[in-house]
Amino acid sequence: MSYEVHDLSRLLGQSTEHALKAIIGEGGAKVAFFHLKLGECLDDVGETGRRLTLMFKMGTPVLEKAIVKELQARLGVPAKEQPTFNFEDSSFKDCCLPTQKPTC
């Protein structure tokens, strides 16, 4: 299955939105997207993680895992459990992001 970069950005946005809605509800997801301006930096995993951490602090890893699992499901990529999870180092990065990092 081949995706263009803009398709991956769209899928990442949808996955992030779905994961946030599932965990903090629709209203909370809208607030997070607006307040953190997540739509601006979804292609930059480090920046996305940093912005999520600004709002959710210690709850961020739960959100990040949910985002990665949702994206993997949408792409048809088998999920791998990782004993210590790091958003930037997850299999999401290897399978889904272009090699060139856009700037925010």
Tab-separated table of N, CA, C and O in Angstrom:
chain	number	residue	atom	x	y	z
A	1	MET	N	0.850	-1.167	0.000
A	1	MET	CA	0.000	0.000	0.000
A	1	MET	C	0.897	1.232	0.000
A	1	MET	O	1.752	1.385	0.849
A	2	SER	N	0.725	2.116	-0.943
A	2	SER	CA	1.566	3.291	-1.061
A	2	SER	C	0.748	4.547	-0.793
A	2	SER	O	-0.361	4.693	-1.301
A	3	TYR	N	1.308	5.427	-0.005
A	3	TYR	CA	0.642	6.680	0.318
A	3	TYR	C	1.544	7.833	-0.062
A	3	TYR	O	2.758	7.771	0.070
A	4	GLU	N	0.938	8.894	-0.540
A	4	GLU	CA	1.658	10.125	-0.798
A	4	GLU	C	1.839	10.842	0.536
A	4	GLU	O	1.108	10.596	1.492
A	5	VAL	N	2.790	11.763	0.601
A	5	VAL	CA	3.058	12.486	1.838
A	5	VAL	C	1.815	13.210	2.332
A	5	VAL	O	1.498	13.173	3.512
A	6	HIS	N	1.059	13.844	1.424
A	6	HIS	CA	-0.132	14.575	1.867
A	6	HIS	C	-1.193	13.612	2.404
A	6	HIS	O	-1.950	13.958	3.296
A	7	ASP	N	-1.226	12.383	1.885
A	7	ASP	CA	-2.142	11.375	2.419
A	7	ASP	C	-1.744	10.997	3.839
A	7	ASP	O	-2.595	10.821	4.708
A	8	LEU	N	-0.448	10.862	4.075
A	8	LEU	CA	0.032	10.512	5.409
A	8	LEU	C	-0.273	11.631	6.403
A	8	LEU	O	-0.662	11.360	7.535
A	9	SER	N	-0.105	12.861	5.973
A	9	SER	CA	-0.428	13.989	6.846
A	9	SER	C	-1.901	13.977	7.206
A	9	SER	O	-2.277	14.190	8.356
A	10	ARG	N	-2.730	13.702	6.214
A	10	ARG	CA	-4.176	13.644	6.443
A	10	ARG	C	-4.509	12.498	7.386
A	10	ARG	O	-5.275	12.660	8.340
A	11	LEU	N	-3.915	11.329	7.134
A	11	LEU	CA	-4.162	10.176	7.998
A	11	LEU	C	-3.662	10.412	9.420
A	11	LEU	O	-4.311	9.995	10.383
A	12	LEU	N	-2.530	11.072	9.562
A	12	LEU	CA	-2.015	11.379	10.888
A	12	LEU	C	-2.951	12.336	11.611
A	12	LEU	O	-3.242	12.157	12.793
A	13	GLY	N	-3.454	13.333	10.902
A	13	GLY	CA	-4.408	14.260	11.500
A	13	GLY	C	-5.671	13.553	11.944
A	13	GLY	O	-6.173	13.769	13.057
A	14	GLN	N	-6.193	12.677	11.085
A	14	GLN	CA	-7.399	11.921	11.422
A	14	GLN	C	-7.143	10.979	12.600
A	14	GLN	O	-7.990	10.846	13.491
A	15	SER	N	-5.987	10.342	12.612
A	15	SER	CA	-5.646	9.419	13.696
A	15	SER	C	-5.511	10.162	15.017
A	15	SER	O	-5.966	9.690	16.062
A	16	THR	N	-4.873	11.318	14.968
A	16	THR	CA	-4.707	12.127	16.174
A	16	THR	C	-6.059	12.582	16.690
A	16	THR	O	-6.352	12.463	17.885
A	17	GLU	N	-6.889	13.063	15.790
A	17	GLU	CA	-8.224	13.514	16.184
A	17	GLU	C	-9.040	12.362	16.780
A	17	GLU	O	-9.672	12.511	17.830
A	18	HIS	N	-9.024	11.214	16.134
A	18	HIS	CA	-9.778	10.048	16.620
A	18	HIS	C	-9.284	9.612	17.995
A	18	HIS	O	-10.084	9.336	18.900
A	19	ALA	N	-7.966	9.542	18.176
A	19	ALA	CA	-7.401	9.108	19.460
A	19	ALA	C	-7.752	10.095	20.571
A	19	ALA	O	-8.135	9.684	21.672
A	20	LEU	N	-7.637	11.387	20.284
A	20	LEU	CA	-7.978	12.383	21.297
A	20	LEU	C	-9.458	12.313	21.660
A	20	LEU	O	-9.818	12.377	22.833
A	21	LYS	N	-10.318	12.168	20.653
A	21	LYS	CA	-11.753	12.068	20.922
A	21	LYS	C	-12.068	10.847	21.776
A	21	LYS	O	-12.909	10.904	22.675
A	22	ALA	N	-11.402	9.737	21.483
A	22	ALA	CA	-11.658	8.501	22.218
A	22	ALA	C	-11.247	8.627	23.684
A	22	ALA	O	-11.871	8.034	24.562
A	23	ILE	N	-10.226	9.411	23.956
A	23	ILE	CA	-9.702	9.504	25.317
A	23	ILE	C	-10.255	10.705	26.084
A	23	ILE	O	-10.627	10.576	27.247
A	24	ILE	N	-10.325	11.863	25.444
A	24	ILE	CA	-10.767	13.063	26.175
A	24	ILE	C	-12.088	13.629	25.670
A	24	ILE	O	-12.524	14.668	26.133
A	25	GLY	N	-12.703	12.964	24.720
A	25	GLY	CA	-13.992	13.403	24.211
A	25	GLY	C	-13.861	14.401	23.076
A	25	GLY	O	-12.784	14.957	22.832
A	26	GLU	N	-14.982	14.618	22.386
A	26	GLU	CA	-14.963	15.492	21.213
A	26	GLU	C	-14.616	16.936	21.574
A	26	GLU	O	-13.805	17.573	20.914
A	27	GLY	N	-15.232	17.445	22.632
A	27	GLY	CA	-14.947	18.821	23.052
A	27	GLY	C	-13.498	19.005	23.446
A	27	GLY	O	-12.857	19.995	23.075
A	28	GLY	N	-12.964	18.051	24.200
A	28	GLY	CA	-11.562	18.127	24.616
A	28	GLY	C	-10.614	18.069	23.437
A	28	GLY	O	-9.593	18.766	23.411
A	29	ALA	N	-10.953	17.249	22.448
A	29	ALA	CA	-10.115	17.143	21.250
A	29	ALA	C	-10.105	18.465	20.484
A	29	ALA	O	-9.050	18.913	20.020
A	30	LYS	N	-11.271	19.096	20.372
A	30	LYS	CA	-11.340	20.393	19.675
A	30	LYS	C	-10.505	21.438	20.404
A	30	LYS	O	-9.792	22.223	19.780
A	31	VAL	N	-10.607	21.451	21.732
A	31	VAL	CA	-9.821	22.405	22.525
A	31	VAL	C	-8.330	22.160	22.329
A	31	VAL	O	-7.555	23.090	22.137
A	32	ALA	N	-7.920	20.889	22.381
A	32	ALA	CA	-6.506	20.560	22.222
A	32	ALA	C	-5.993	20.980	20.848
A	32	ALA	O	-4.928	21.598	20.742
A	33	PHE	N	-6.730	20.657	19.788
A	33	PHE	CA	-6.293	21.034	18.440
A	33	PHE	C	-6.175	22.548	18.308
A	33	PHE	O	-5.213	23.061	17.740
A	34	PHE	N	-7.158	23.276	18.853
A	34	PHE	CA	-7.140	24.730	18.737
A	34	PHE	C	-6.034	25.339	19.595
A	34	PHE	O	-5.212	26.113	19.109
A	35	HIS	N	-6.017	24.983	20.871
A	35	HIS	CA	-5.077	25.594	21.812
A	35	HIS	C	-3.623	25.263	21.465
A	35	HIS	O	-2.744	26.127	21.547
A	36	LEU	N	-3.376	24.034	21.098
A	36	LEU	CA	-2.003	23.605	20.797
A	36	LEU	C	-1.619	23.794	19.332
A	36	LEU	O	-0.477	23.542	18.959
A	37	LYS	N	-2.589	24.201	18.515
A	37	LYS	CA	-2.347	24.382	17.078
A	37	LYS	C	-1.734	23.127	16.472
A	37	LYS	O	-0.759	23.172	15.727
A	38	LEU	N	-2.328	21.987	16.803
A	38	LEU	CA	-1.787	20.704	16.348
A	38	LEU	C	-1.811	20.559	14.836
A	38	LEU	O	-0.970	19.877	14.270
A	39	GLY	N	-2.756	21.166	14.170
A	39	GLY	CA	-2.837	21.070	12.720
A	39	GLY	C	-1.618	21.625	12.009
A	39	GLY	O	-1.341	21.270	10.868
A	40	GLU	N	-0.852	22.459	12.689
A	40	GLU	CA	0.314	23.094	12.070
A	40	GLU	C	1.549	22.199	12.046
A	40	GLU	O	2.448	22.419	11.250
A	41	CYS	N	1.631	21.231	12.941
A	41	CYS	CA	2.890	20.498	13.083
A	41	CYS	C	2.736	18.988	13.127
A	41	CYS	O	3.603	18.306	13.671
A	42	LEU	N	1.686	18.450	12.563
A	42	LEU	CA	1.487	17.010	12.653
A	42	LEU	C	2.550	16.207	11.913
A	42	LEU	O	2.762	15.048	12.207
A	43	ASP	N	3.259	16.817	10.971
A	43	ASP	CA	4.327	16.115	10.257
A	43	ASP	C	5.623	16.056	11.054
A	43	ASP	O	6.538	15.347	10.697
A	44	ASP	N	5.687	16.813	12.128
A	44	ASP	CA	6.873	16.840	12.982
A	44	ASP	C	6.521	16.144	14.295
A	44	ASP	O	5.928	16.730	15.187
A	45	VAL	N	6.889	14.871	14.405
A	45	VAL	CA	6.503	14.053	15.550
A	45	VAL	C	7.038	14.634	16.854
A	45	VAL	O	6.336	14.652	17.866
A	46	GLY	N	8.260	15.131	16.852
A	46	GLY	CA	8.845	15.711	18.058
A	46	GLY	C	8.072	16.925	18.532
A	46	GLY	O	7.785	17.074	19.724
A	47	GLU	N	7.723	17.795	17.606
A	47	GLU	CA	6.969	19.001	17.951
A	47	GLU	C	5.555	18.640	18.412
A	47	GLU	O	5.041	19.224	19.362
A	48	THR	N	4.941	17.672	17.753
A	48	THR	CA	3.610	17.235	18.174
A	48	THR	C	3.662	16.695	19.595
A	48	THR	O	2.834	17.055	20.435
A	49	GLY	N	4.642	15.858	19.883
A	49	GLY	CA	4.801	15.321	21.233
A	49	GLY	C	5.051	16.413	22.255
A	49	GLY	O	4.507	16.387	23.365
A	50	ARG	N	5.864	17.391	21.889
A	50	ARG	CA	6.159	18.509	22.794
A	50	ARG	C	4.891	19.292	23.112
A	50	ARG	O	4.612	19.618	24.261
A	51	ARG	N	4.094	19.555	22.067
A	51	ARG	CA	2.859	20.320	22.275
A	51	ARG	C	1.846	19.537	23.106
A	51	ARG	O	1.168	20.109	23.951
A	52	LEU	N	1.754	18.231	22.859
A	52	LEU	CA	0.847	17.416	23.669
A	52	LEU	C	1.286	17.428	25.132
A	52	LEU	O	0.457	17.516	26.042
A	53	THR	N	2.601	17.364	25.357
A	53	THR	CA	3.130	17.360	26.718
A	53	THR	C	2.837	18.677	27.433
A	53	THR	O	2.603	18.693	28.639
A	54	LEU	N	2.832	19.785	26.696
A	54	LEU	CA	2.507	21.079	27.308
A	54	LEU	C	1.132	21.044	27.972
A	54	LEU	O	0.944	21.615	29.048
A	55	MET	N	0.190	20.361	27.342
A	55	MET	CA	-1.170	20.339	27.863
A	55	MET	C	-1.434	19.140	28.776
A	55	MET	O	-2.041	19.286	29.830
A	56	PHE	N	-0.975	17.978	28.383
A	56	PHE	CA	-1.382	16.758	29.067
A	56	PHE	C	-0.337	16.194	30.028
A	56	PHE	O	-0.605	15.203	30.704
A	57	LYS	N	0.830	16.795	30.055
A	57	LYS	CA	1.894	16.393	30.985
A	57	LYS	C	2.107	14.873	31.001
A	57	LYS	O	2.398	14.298	29.985
A	58	MET	N	1.901	14.238	32.147
A	58	MET	CA	2.173	12.803	32.318
A	58	MET	C	1.185	11.925	31.552
A	58	MET	O	1.427	10.740	31.382
A	59	GLY	N	0.089	12.490	31.099
A	59	GLY	CA	-0.882	11.720	30.328
A	59	GLY	C	-0.535	11.603	28.853
A	59	GLY	O	-1.179	10.857	28.112
A	60	THR	N	0.488	12.308	28.431
A	60	THR	CA	0.871	12.324	27.016
A	60	THR	C	1.194	10.944	26.447
A	60	THR	O	0.741	10.626	25.343
A	61	PRO	N	1.941	10.079	27.147
A	61	PRO	CA	2.238	8.760	26.567
A	61	PRO	C	0.983	7.947	26.225
A	61	PRO	O	0.969	7.222	25.234
A	62	VAL	N	-0.055	8.098	26.997
A	62	VAL	CA	-1.311	7.392	26.707
A	62	VAL	C	-1.877	7.883	25.381
A	62	VAL	O	-2.294	7.083	24.535
A	63	LEU	N	-1.883	9.189	25.191
A	63	LEU	CA	-2.375	9.764	23.936
A	63	LEU	C	-1.497	9.362	22.763
A	63	LEU	O	-1.991	9.009	21.691
A	64	GLU	N	-0.197	9.405	22.943
A	64	GLU	CA	0.725	9.067	21.862
A	64	GLU	C	0.557	7.617	21.424
A	64	GLU	O	0.554	7.320	20.230
A	65	LYS	N	0.419	6.711	22.388
A	65	LYS	CA	0.203	5.302	22.042
A	65	LYS	C	-1.093	5.136	21.258
A	65	LYS	O	-1.141	4.391	20.275
A	66	ALA	N	-2.133	5.824	21.690
A	66	ALA	CA	-3.425	5.728	21.005
A	66	ALA	C	-3.328	6.275	19.581
A	66	ALA	O	-3.908	5.707	18.651
A	67	ILE	N	-2.584	7.356	19.400
A	67	ILE	CA	-2.402	7.941	18.062
A	67	ILE	C	-1.679	6.955	17.152
A	67	ILE	O	-2.093	6.712	16.010
A	68	VAL	N	-0.597	6.372	17.644
A	68	VAL	CA	0.181	5.426	16.839
A	68	VAL	C	-0.656	4.200	16.498
A	68	VAL	O	-0.674	3.746	15.347
A	69	LYS	N	-1.367	3.661	17.466
A	69	LYS	CA	-2.211	2.482	17.199
A	69	LYS	C	-3.290	2.795	16.172
A	69	LYS	O	-3.566	1.981	15.283
A	70	GLU	N	-3.901	3.959	16.276
A	70	GLU	CA	-4.938	4.346	15.316
A	70	GLU	C	-4.348	4.509	13.919
A	70	GLU	O	-4.929	4.050	12.934
A	71	LEU	N	-3.200	5.136	13.816
A	71	LEU	CA	-2.560	5.315	12.509
A	71	LEU	C	-2.165	3.968	11.914
A	71	LEU	O	-2.382	3.717	10.730
A	72	GLN	N	-1.613	3.096	12.733
A	72	GLN	CA	-1.240	1.772	12.243
A	72	GLN	C	-2.469	1.022	11.734
A	72	GLN	O	-2.403	0.371	10.691
A	73	ALA	N	-3.575	1.138	12.435
A	73	ALA	CA	-4.807	0.470	12.000
A	73	ALA	C	-5.280	1.036	10.668
A	73	ALA	O	-5.678	0.287	9.775
A	74	ARG	N	-5.216	2.340	10.510
A	74	ARG	CA	-5.651	2.970	9.256
A	74	ARG	C	-4.758	2.595	8.084
A	74	ARG	O	-5.210	2.514	6.948
A	75	LEU	N	-3.474	2.364	8.369
A	75	LEU	CA	-2.526	2.003	7.314
A	75	LEU	C	-2.432	0.500	7.091
A	75	LEU	O	-1.787	0.050	6.153
A	76	GLY	N	-3.044	-0.272	7.978
A	76	GLY	CA	-2.966	-1.716	7.866
A	76	GLY	C	-1.622	-2.268	8.301
A	76	GLY	O	-1.204	-3.343	7.860
A	77	VAL	N	-0.924	-1.542	9.157
A	77	VAL	CA	0.386	-1.962	9.659
A	77	VAL	C	0.168	-2.686	10.980
A	77	VAL	O	-0.484	-2.152	11.874
A	78	PRO	N	0.701	-3.888	11.128
A	78	PRO	CA	0.534	-4.604	12.396
A	78	PRO	C	1.159	-3.817	13.547
A	78	PRO	O	2.276	-3.309	13.432
A	79	ALA	N	0.430	-3.727	14.637
A	79	ALA	CA	0.922	-3.002	15.808
A	79	ALA	C	1.943	-3.853	16.545
A	79	ALA	O	1.776	-5.051	16.687
A	80	LYS	N	3.011	-3.220	16.977
A	80	LYS	CA	4.031	-3.890	17.784
A	80	LYS	C	3.992	-3.276	19.173
A	80	LYS	O	4.026	-2.060	19.319
A	81	GLU	N	3.922	-4.116	20.197
A	81	GLU	CA	3.997	-3.620	21.563
A	81	GLU	C	5.457	-3.337	21.875
A	81	GLU	O	6.333	-4.145	21.581
A	82	GLN	N	5.702	-2.199	22.462
A	82	GLN	CA	7.054	-1.828	22.838
A	82	GLN	C	7.098	-1.665	24.356
A	82	GLN	O	6.283	-0.937	24.915
A	83	PRO	N	8.039	-2.332	25.024
A	83	PRO	CA	8.081	-2.262	26.484
A	83	PRO	C	8.246	-0.835	26.999
A	83	PRO	O	7.592	-0.434	27.923
A	84	THR	N	9.129	-0.062	26.389
A	84	THR	CA	9.254	1.352	26.726
A	84	THR	C	8.898	2.121	25.474
A	84	THR	O	9.531	1.967	24.434
A	85	PHE	N	7.882	2.926	25.567
A	85	PHE	CA	7.338	3.597	24.395
A	85	PHE	C	7.885	5.002	24.268
A	85	PHE	O	7.948	5.748	25.236
A	86	ASN	N	8.297	5.364	23.067
A	86	ASN	CA	8.726	6.708	22.756
A	86	ASN	C	8.097	7.079	21.432
A	86	ASN	O	8.315	6.416	20.417
A	87	PHE	N	7.304	8.142	21.432
A	87	PHE	CA	6.548	8.565	20.251
A	87	PHE	C	7.462	8.743	19.043
A	87	PHE	O	7.182	8.253	17.962
A	88	GLU	N	8.563	9.432	19.233
A	88	GLU	CA	9.463	9.701	18.113
A	88	GLU	C	10.145	8.440	17.599
A	88	GLU	O	10.468	8.341	16.430
A	89	ASP	N	10.373	7.465	18.474
A	89	ASP	CA	11.075	6.252	18.079
A	89	ASP	C	10.136	5.099	17.749
A	89	ASP	O	10.583	3.997	17.475
A	90	SER	N	8.845	5.333	17.768
A	90	SER	CA	7.878	4.263	17.530
A	90	SER	C	7.951	3.795	16.077
A	90	SER	O	8.519	4.447	15.211
A	91	SER	N	7.341	2.666	15.820
A	91	SER	CA	7.322	2.138	14.456
A	91	SER	C	6.577	3.072	13.523
A	91	SER	O	6.730	3.020	12.320
A	92	PHE	N	5.772	3.979	14.068
A	92	PHE	CA	5.068	4.987	13.283
A	92	PHE	C	6.061	5.777	12.442
A	92	PHE	O	5.868	6.007	11.268
A	93	LYS	N	7.153	6.172	13.070
A	93	LYS	CA	8.146	6.989	12.389
A	93	LYS	C	8.739	6.243	11.197
A	93	LYS	O	8.903	6.810	10.121
A	94	ASP	N	9.048	4.967	11.387
A	94	ASP	CA	9.686	4.193	10.333
A	94	ASP	C	8.750	3.892	9.165
A	94	ASP	O	9.167	3.879	8.021
A	95	CYS	N	7.490	3.637	9.481
A	95	CYS	CA	6.596	3.207	8.411
A	95	CYS	C	5.820	4.343	7.777
A	95	CYS	O	5.280	4.179	6.699
A	96	CYS	N	5.751	5.474	8.425
A	96	CYS	CA	4.752	6.442	7.998
A	96	CYS	C	5.250	7.831	7.651
A	96	CYS	O	4.547	8.579	6.994
A	97	LEU	N	6.400	8.233	8.127
A	97	LEU	CA	6.834	9.598	7.891
A	97	LEU	C	7.813	9.685	6.737
A	97	LEU	O	8.636	8.795	6.547
A	98	PRO	N	7.707	10.764	5.968
A	98	PRO	CA	8.695	10.971	4.902
A	98	PRO	C	10.055	11.228	5.540
A	98	PRO	O	10.152	11.624	6.691
A	99	THR	N	11.111	10.990	4.773
A	99	THR	CA	12.445	11.159	5.319
A	99	THR	C	12.793	12.628	5.522
A	99	THR	O	13.596	12.958	6.370
A	100	GLN	N	12.211	13.517	4.776
A	100	GLN	CA	12.473	14.926	4.924
A	100	GLN	C	11.507	15.504	5.939
A	100	GLN	O	10.297	15.357	5.811
A	101	LYS	N	12.037	16.177	6.950
A	101	LYS	CA	11.231	16.705	8.040
A	101	LYS	C	10.788	18.135	7.706
A	101	LYS	O	11.610	19.012	7.512
A	102	PRO	N	9.464	18.380	7.631
A	102	PRO	CA	8.998	19.736	7.384
A	102	PRO	C	9.183	20.591	8.633
A	102	PRO	O	9.282	20.067	9.740
A	103	THR	N	9.230	21.893	8.454
A	103	THR	CA	9.341	22.780	9.596
A	103	THR	C	7.979	23.324	9.951
A	103	THR	O	7.094	23.433	9.116
A	104	CYS	N	7.815	23.646	11.219
A	104	CYS	CA	6.529	24.189	11.704
A	104	CYS	C	6.531	25.678	11.630
A	104	CYS	O	7.475	26.316	11.767
